[in-house]
PDB file of C-alpha atoms in Angstrom:
ATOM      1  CA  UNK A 194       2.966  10.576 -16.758  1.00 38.00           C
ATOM      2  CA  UNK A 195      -0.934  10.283 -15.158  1.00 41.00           C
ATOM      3  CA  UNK A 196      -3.246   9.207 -17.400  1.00 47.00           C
ATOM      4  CA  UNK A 197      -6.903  10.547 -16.032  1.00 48.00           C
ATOM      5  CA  UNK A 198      -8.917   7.329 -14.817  1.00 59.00           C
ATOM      6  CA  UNK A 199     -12.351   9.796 -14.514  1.00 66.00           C
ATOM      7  CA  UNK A 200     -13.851  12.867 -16.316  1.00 65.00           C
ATOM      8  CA  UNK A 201     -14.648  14.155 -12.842  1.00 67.00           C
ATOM      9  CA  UNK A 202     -10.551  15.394 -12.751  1.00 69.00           C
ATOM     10  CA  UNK A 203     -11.057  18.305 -15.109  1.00 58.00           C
ATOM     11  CA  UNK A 204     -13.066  19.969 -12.819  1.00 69.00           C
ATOM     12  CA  UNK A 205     -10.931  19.257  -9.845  1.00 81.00           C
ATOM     13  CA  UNK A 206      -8.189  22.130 -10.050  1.00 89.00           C
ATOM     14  CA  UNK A 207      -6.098  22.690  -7.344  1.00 94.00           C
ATOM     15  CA  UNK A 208      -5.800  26.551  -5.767  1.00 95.00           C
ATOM     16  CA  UNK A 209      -2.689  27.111  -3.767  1.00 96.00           C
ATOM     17  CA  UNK A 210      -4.074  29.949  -2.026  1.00 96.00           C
ATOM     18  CA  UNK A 211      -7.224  27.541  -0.944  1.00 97.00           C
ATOM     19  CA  UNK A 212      -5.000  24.649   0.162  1.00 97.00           C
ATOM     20  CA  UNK A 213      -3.299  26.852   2.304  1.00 96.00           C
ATOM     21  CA  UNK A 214      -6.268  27.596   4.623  1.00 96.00           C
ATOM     22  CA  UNK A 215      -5.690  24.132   5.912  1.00 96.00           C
ATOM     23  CA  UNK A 216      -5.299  23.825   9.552  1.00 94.00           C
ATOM     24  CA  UNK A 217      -1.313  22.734  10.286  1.00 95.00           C
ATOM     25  CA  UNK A 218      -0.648  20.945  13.252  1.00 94.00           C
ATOM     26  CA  UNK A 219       2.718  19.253  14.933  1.00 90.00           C
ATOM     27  CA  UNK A 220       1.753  15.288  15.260  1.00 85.00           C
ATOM     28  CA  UNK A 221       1.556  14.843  19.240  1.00 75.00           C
ATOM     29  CA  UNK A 222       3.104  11.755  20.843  1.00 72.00           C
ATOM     30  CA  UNK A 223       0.575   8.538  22.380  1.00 60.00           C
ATOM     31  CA  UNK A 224      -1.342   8.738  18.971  1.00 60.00           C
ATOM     32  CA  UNK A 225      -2.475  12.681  19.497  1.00 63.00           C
ATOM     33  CA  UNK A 226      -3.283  13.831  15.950  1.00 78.00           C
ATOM     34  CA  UNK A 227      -2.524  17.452  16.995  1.00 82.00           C
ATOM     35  CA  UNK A 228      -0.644  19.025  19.183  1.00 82.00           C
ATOM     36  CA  UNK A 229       0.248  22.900  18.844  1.00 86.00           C
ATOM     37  CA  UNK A 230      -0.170  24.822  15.388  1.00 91.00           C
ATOM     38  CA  UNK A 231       2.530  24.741  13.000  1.00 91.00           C
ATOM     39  CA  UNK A 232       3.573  28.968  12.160  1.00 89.00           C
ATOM     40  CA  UNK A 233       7.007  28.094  10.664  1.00 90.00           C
ATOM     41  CA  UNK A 234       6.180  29.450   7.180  1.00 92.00           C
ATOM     42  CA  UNK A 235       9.694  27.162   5.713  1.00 91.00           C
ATOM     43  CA  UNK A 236       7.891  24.390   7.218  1.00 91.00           C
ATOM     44  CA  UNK A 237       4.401  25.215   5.881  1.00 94.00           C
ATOM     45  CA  UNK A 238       6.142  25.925   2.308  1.00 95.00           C
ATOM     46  CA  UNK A 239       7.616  22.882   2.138  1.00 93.00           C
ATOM     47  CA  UNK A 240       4.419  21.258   3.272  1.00 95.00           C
ATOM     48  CA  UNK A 241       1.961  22.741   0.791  1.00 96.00           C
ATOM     49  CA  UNK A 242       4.348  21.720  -2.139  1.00 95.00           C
ATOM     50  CA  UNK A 243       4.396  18.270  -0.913  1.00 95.00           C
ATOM     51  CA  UNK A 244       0.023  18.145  -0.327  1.00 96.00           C
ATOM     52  CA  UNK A 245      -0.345  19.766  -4.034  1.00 96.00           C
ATOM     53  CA  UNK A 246       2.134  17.044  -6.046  1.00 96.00           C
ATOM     54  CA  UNK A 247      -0.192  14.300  -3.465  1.00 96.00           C
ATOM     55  CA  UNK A 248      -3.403  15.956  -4.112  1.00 96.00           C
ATOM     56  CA  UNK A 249      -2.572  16.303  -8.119  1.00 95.00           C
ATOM     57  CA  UNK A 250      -2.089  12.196  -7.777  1.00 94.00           C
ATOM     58  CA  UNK A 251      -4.642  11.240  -6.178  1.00 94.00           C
ATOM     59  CA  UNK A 252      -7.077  13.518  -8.138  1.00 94.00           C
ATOM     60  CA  UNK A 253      -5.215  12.145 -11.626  1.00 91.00           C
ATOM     61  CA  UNK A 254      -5.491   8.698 -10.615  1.00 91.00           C
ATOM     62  CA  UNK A 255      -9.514   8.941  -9.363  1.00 93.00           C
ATOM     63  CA  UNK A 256      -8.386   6.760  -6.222  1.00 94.00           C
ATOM     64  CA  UNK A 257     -11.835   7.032  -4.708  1.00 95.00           C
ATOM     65  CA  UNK A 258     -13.306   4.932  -7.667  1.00 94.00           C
ATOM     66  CA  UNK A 259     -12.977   1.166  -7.468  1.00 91.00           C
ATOM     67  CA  UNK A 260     -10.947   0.459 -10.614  1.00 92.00           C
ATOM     68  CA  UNK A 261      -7.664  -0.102  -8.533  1.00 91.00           C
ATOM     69  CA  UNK A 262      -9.122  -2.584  -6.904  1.00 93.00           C
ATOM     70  CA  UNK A 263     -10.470  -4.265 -10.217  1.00 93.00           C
ATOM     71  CA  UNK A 264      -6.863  -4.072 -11.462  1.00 92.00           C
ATOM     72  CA  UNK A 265      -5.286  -5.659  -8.510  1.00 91.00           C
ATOM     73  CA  UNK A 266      -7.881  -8.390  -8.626  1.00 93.00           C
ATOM     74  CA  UNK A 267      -6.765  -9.215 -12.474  1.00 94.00           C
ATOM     75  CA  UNK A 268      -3.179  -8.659 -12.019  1.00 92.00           C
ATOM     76  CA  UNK A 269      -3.647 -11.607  -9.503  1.00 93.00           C
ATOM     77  CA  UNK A 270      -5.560 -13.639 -11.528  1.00 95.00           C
ATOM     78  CA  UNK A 271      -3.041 -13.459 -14.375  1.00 94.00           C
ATOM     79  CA  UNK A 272      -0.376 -13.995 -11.716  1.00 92.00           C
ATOM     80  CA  UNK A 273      -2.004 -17.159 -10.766  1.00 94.00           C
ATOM     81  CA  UNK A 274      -2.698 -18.251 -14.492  1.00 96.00           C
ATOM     82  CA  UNK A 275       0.751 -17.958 -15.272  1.00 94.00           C
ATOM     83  CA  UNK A 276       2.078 -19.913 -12.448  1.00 92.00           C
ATOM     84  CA  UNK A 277      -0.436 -22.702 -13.262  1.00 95.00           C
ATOM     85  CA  UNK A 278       0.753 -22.560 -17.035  1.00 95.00           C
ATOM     86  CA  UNK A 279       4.807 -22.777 -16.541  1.00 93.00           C
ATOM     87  CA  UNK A 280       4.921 -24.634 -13.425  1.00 91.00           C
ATOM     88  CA  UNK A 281       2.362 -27.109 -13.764  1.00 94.00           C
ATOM     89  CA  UNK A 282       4.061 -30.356 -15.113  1.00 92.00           C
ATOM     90  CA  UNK A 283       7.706 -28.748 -14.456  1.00 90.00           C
ATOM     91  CA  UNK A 284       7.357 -29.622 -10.697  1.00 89.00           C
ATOM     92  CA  UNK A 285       5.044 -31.495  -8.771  1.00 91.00           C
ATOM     93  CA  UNK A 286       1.303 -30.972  -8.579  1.00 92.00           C
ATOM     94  CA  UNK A 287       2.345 -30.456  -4.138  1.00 91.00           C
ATOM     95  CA  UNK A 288       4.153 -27.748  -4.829  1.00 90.00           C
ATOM     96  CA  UNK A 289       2.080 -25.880  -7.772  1.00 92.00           C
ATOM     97  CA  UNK A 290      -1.071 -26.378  -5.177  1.00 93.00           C
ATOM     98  CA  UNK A 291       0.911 -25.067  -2.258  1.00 90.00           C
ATOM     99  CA  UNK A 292       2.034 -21.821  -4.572  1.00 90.00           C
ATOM    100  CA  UNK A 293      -1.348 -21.238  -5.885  1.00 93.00           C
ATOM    101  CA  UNK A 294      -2.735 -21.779  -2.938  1.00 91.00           C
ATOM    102  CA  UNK A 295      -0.739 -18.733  -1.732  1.00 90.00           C
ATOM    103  CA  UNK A 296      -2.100 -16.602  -4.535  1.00 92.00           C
ATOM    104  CA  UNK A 297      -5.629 -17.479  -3.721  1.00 93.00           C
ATOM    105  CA  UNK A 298      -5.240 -16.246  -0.216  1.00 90.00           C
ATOM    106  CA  UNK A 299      -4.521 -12.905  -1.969  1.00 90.00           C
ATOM    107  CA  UNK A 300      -7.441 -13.237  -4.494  1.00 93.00           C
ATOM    108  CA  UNK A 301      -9.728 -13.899  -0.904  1.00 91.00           C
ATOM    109  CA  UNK A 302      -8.431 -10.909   0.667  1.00 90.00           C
ATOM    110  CA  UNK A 303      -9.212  -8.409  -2.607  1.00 92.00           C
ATOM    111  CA  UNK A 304     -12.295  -9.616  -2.508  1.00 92.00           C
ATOM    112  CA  UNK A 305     -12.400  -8.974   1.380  1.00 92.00           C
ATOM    113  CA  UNK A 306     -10.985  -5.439   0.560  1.00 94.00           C
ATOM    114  CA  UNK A 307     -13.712  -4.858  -2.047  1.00 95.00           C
ATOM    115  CA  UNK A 308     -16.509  -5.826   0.469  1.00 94.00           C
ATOM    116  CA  UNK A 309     -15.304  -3.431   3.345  1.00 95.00           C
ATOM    117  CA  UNK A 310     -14.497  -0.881   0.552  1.00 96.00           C
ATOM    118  CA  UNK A 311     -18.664  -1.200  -0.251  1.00 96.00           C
ATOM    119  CA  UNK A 312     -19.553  -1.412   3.068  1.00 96.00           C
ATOM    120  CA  UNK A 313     -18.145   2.099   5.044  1.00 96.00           C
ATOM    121  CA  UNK A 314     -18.984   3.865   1.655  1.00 97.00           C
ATOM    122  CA  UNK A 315     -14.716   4.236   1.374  1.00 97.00           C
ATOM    123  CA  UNK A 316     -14.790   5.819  -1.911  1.00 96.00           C
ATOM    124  CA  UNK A 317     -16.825   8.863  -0.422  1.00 96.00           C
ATOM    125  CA  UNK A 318     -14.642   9.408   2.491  1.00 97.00           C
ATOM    126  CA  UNK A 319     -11.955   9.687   0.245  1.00 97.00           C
ATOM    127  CA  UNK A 320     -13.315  11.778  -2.041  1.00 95.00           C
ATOM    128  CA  UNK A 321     -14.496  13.959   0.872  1.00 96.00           C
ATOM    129  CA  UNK A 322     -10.945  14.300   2.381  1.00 97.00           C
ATOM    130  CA  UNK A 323      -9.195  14.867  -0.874  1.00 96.00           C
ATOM    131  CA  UNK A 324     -12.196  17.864  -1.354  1.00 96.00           C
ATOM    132  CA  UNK A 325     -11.616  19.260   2.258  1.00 97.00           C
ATOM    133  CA  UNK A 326      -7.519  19.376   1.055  1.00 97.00           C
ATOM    134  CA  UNK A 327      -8.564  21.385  -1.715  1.00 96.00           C
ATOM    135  CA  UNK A 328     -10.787  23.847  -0.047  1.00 96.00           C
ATOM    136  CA  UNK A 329      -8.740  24.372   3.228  1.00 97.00           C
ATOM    137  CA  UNK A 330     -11.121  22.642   5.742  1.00 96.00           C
ATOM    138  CA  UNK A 331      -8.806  19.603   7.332  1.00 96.00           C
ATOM    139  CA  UNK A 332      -6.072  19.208   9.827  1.00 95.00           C
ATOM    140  CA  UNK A 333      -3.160  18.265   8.584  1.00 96.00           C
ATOM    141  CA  UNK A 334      -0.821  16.986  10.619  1.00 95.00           C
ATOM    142  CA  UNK A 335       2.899  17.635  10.710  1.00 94.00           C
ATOM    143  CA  UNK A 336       5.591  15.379  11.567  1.00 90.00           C
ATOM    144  CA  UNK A 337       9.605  15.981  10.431  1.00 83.00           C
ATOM    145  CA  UNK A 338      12.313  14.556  11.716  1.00 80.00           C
ATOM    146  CA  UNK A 339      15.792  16.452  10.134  1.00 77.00           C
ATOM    147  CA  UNK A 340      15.213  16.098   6.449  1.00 80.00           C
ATOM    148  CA  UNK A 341      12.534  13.695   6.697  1.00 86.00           C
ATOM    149  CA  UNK A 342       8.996  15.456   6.446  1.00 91.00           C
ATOM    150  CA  UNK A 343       5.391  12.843   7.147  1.00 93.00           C
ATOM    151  CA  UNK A 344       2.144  14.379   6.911  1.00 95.00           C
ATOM    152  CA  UNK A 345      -1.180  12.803   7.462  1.00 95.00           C
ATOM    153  CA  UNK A 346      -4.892  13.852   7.021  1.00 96.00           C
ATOM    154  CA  UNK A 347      -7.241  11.943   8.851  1.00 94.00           C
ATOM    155  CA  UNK A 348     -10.851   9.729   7.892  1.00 94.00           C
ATOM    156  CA  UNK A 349     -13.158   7.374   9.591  1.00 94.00           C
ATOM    157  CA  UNK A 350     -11.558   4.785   7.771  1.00 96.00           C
ATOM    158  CA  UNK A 351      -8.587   6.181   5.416  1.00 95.00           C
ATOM    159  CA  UNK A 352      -5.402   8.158   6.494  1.00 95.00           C
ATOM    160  CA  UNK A 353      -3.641  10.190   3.846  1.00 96.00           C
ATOM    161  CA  UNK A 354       0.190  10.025   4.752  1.00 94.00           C
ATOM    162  CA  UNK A 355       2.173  11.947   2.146  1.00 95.00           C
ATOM    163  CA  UNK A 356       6.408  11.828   3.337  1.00 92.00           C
ATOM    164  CA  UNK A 357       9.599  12.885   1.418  1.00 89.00           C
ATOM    165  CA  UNK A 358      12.999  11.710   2.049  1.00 81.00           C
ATOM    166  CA  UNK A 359      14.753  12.204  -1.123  1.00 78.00           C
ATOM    167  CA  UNK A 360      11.612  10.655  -3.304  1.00 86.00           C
ATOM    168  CA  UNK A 361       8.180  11.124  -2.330  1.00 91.00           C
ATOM    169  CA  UNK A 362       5.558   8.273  -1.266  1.00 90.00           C
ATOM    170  CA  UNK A 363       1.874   8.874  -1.129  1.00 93.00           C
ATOM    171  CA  UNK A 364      -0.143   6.105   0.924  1.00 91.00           C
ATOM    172  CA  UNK A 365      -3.714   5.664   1.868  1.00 93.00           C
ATOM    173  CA  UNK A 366      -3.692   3.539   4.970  1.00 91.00           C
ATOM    174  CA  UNK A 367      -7.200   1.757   5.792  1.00 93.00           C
ATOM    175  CA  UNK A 368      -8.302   1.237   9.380  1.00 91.00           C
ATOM    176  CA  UNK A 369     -11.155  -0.825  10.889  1.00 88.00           C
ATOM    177  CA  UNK A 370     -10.013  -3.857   8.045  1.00 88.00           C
ATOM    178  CA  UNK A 371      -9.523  -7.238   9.450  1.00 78.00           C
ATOM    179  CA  UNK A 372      -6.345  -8.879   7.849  1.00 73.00           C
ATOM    180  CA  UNK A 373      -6.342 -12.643   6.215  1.00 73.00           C
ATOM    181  CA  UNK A 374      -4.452 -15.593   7.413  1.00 76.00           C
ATOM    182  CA  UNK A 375      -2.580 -17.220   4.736  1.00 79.00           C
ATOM    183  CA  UNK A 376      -0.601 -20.641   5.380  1.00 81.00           C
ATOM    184  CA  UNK A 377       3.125 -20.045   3.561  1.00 82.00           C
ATOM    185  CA  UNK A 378       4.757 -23.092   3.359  1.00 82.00           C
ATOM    186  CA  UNK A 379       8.343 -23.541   2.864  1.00 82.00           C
ATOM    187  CA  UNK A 380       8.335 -24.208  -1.287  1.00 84.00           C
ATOM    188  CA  UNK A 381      11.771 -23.725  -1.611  1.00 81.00           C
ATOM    189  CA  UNK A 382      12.318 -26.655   0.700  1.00 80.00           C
ATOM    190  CA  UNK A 383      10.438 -28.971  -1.308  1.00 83.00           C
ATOM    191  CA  UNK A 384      11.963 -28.132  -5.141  1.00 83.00           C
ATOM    192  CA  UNK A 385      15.435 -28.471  -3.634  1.00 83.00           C
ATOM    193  CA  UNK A 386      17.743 -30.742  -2.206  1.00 81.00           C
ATOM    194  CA  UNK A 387      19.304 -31.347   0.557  1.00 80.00           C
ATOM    195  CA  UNK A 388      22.509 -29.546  -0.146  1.00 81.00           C
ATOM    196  CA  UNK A 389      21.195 -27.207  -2.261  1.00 82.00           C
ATOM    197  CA  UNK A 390      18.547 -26.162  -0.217  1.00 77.00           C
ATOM    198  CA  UNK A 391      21.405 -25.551   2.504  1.00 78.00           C
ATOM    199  CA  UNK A 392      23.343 -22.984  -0.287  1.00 78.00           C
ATOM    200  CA  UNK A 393      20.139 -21.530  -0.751  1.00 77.00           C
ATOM    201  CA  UNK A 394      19.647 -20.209   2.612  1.00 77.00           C
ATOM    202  CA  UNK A 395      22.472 -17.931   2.336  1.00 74.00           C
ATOM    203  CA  UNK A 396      20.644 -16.371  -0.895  1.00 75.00           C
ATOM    204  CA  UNK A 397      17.824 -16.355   1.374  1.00 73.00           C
ATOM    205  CA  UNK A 398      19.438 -14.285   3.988  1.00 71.00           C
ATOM    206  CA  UNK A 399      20.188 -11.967   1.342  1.00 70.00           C
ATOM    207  CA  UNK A 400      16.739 -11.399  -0.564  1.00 70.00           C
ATOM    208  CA  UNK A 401      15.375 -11.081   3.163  1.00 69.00           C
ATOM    209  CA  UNK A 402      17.888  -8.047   3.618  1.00 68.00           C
ATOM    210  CA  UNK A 403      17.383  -6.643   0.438  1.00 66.00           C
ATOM    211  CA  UNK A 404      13.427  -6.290   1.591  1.00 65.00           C
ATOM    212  CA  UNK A 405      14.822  -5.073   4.898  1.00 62.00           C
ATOM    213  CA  UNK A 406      16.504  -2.302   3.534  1.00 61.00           C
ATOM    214  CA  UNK A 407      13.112  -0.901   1.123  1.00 60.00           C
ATOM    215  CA  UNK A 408      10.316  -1.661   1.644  1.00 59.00           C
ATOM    216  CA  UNK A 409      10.432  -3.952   4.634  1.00 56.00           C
ATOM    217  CA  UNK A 410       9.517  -2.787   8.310  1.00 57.00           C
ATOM    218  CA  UNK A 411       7.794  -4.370  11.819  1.00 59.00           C
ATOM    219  CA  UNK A 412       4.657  -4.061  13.006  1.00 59.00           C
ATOM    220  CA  UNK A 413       4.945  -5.249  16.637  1.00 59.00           C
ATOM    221  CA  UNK A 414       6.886  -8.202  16.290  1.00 57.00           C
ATOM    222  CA  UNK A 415       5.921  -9.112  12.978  1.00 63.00           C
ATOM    223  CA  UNK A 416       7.928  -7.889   9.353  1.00 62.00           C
ATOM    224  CA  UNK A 417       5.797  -6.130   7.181  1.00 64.00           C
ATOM    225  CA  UNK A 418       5.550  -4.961   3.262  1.00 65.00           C
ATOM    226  CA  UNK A 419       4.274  -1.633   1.749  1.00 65.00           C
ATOM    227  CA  UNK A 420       4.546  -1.850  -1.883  1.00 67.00           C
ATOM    228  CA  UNK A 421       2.231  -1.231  -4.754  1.00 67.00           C
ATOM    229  CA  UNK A 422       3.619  -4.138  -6.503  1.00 75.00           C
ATOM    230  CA  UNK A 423       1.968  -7.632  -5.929  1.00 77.00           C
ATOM    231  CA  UNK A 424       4.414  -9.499  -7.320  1.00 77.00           C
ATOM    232  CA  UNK A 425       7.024  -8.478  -4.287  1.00 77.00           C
ATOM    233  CA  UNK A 426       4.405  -9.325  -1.777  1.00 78.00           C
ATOM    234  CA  UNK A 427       3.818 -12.797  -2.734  1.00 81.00           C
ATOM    235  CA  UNK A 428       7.783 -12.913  -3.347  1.00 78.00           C
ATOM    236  CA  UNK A 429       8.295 -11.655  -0.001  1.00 78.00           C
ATOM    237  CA  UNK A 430       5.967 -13.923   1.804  1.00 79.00           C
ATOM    238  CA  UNK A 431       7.461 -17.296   0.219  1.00 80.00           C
ATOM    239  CA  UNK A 432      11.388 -15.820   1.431  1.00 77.00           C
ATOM    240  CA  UNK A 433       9.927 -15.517   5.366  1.00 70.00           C
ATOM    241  CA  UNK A 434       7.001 -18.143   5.366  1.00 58.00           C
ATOM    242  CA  UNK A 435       4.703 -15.830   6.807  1.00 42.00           C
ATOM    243  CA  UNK A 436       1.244 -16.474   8.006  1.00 39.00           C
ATOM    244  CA  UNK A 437      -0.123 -12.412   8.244  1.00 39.00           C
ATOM    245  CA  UNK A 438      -0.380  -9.982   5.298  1.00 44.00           C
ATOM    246  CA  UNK A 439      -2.178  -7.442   4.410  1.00 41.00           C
ATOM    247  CA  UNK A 440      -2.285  -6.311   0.727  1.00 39.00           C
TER     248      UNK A 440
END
C-alpha cells in the first residue's frame, strides 16, 4: 500500500495512451543509450505495463521531494543511538567507537548526498523526467535478455532503471556523486576469541554468500550493495571490511 508523501500526486494521473508516445529504443553496446527503435508491439506491451506500475511509485512516493533523504538521515541516527545504548558497557568502549564510527561515515555521506541533491537542483530533474514519462517526450531505452526485461530513462544526473525478473525493482541511480571512504575494521575479530573467531569465519563465508546471491554484485573489482535497507548495508560492510560504499 502507497501512502501519498505530497498533494501534488492527485493531479499527476497517468494516461496510457500518452505514455505510449514515448520514444522505444534497443540499449546499444559501449554505453550507446540507443540503438535502433523498438516496433515489437509484445515487447512494447510488456514495457508500458512495467513504466506505468514505476511511474505510479514514484509519483505515490513524491521521490523528487527531499523527505527520503530526511528519513534515511533519522533511521541512521536511531541506528547509531541504539548501538550506543545496548552495546556501550556490554563490550569495550574500542569496539563501540570502531562500530559507531562506521555509522557516522554513513551519517557524513547523507549529508554529502543532501548537498549534491541541493546543488544540481536533483529534485527538478526528477520531477522533469517522471513528467516527460507521462506525456510521451523521453527515450526509453530497452534492454531484455530471455525473461529478463531492464529499461532506463536518462537525466543529467539521475537514471530511471525499472527491470522485472519475477518481482519488479525500481532504482534511481545518481551520477556525477563522489563516494565516501569509510575505514571497516574487523569488529568481529576483536569481541571474539581466538577459536571462536576461527568457527566464525565459516558463518562468515556464509552471510557473505547469502549477500552474493541478492543483493550483492561487482563493480570493477570491488562487491557492491543495492538495497533500500540501511541496516544490510552497514551489516554487509562489517562481514567484508570494506573501505568504499555508496548508500
Amino acid at each position: 500500500m502507497f501512502i501519498a508523501r505530497c498533494r501534488e500526486t492527485a493531479t499527476m494521473e497517468i494516461d496510457e495512451g500518452l505514455v505510449r508516445k514515448n520514444r522505444f529504443c534497443r540499449g546499444g553496446r559501449g554505453g550507446l543509450k540507443c540503438s535502433g527503435e523498438v516496433e515489437d508491439q509484445e515487447t512494447i506491451n510488456r514495457v508500458i505495463a512495467l513504466l506505468i506500475e514505476a511511474l505510479r511509485r514514484l509519483i505515490n512516493w513524491c521521490v523528487w521531494d527531499q523527505w527520503w533523504i530526511g528519513e534515511k538521515e533519522k533511521e541512521l541516527l536511531r541506528l547509531r543511538n541504539d548501538a550506543e545504548t545496548k552495546f556501550r558497557g556490554r563490550y569495550s568502549d574500542d569496539v563501540v567507537d570502531d562500530l559507531l564510527k562506521v555509522i557516522d561515515g554513513f551519517i557524513q555521506y547523507i549529508a554529502e548526498f543532501r548537498k549534491y541533491w541541493i546543488e544540481n537542483n536533483i529534485g527538478d530533474e526528477i520531477k522533469k523526467l517522471i513528467e516527460d514519462l507521462r506525456n510521451g517526450k523521453a527515450d526509453v531505452v530497452i534492454r531484455s535478455t530471455g525473461k529478463a526485461l531492464t529499461i532506463s530513462a536518462y537525466g543529467k544526473y539521475a537514471i530511471l532503471e525499472v527491470s522485472r525478473l519475477g518481482g519488479m525493482r525500481v532504482r534511481l541511480i545518481f551520477r556525477k556523486i563522489r563516494g565516501v571512504t569509510i575505514d571497516v575494521p574487523d569488529i568481529f575479530r576483536k569481541v571474539m576469541g581466538r577459536d571462536e573467531y576461527e568457527d566464525f569465519t565459516k558463518i562468515l563465508q556464509g552471510l557473505r554468500r547469502g549477500f552474493a546471491e541478492t543483493d550483492e554484485g561487482v563493480d570493477g573489482v570491488r562487491p557492491r550493495m543495492g538495497t533500500a535497507q540501511t541496516w544490510q548495508v552497514i551489516l554487509w560492510s562489517l562481514l567484508y571490511q570494506v573501505g568504499f560504499v555508496h548508500l
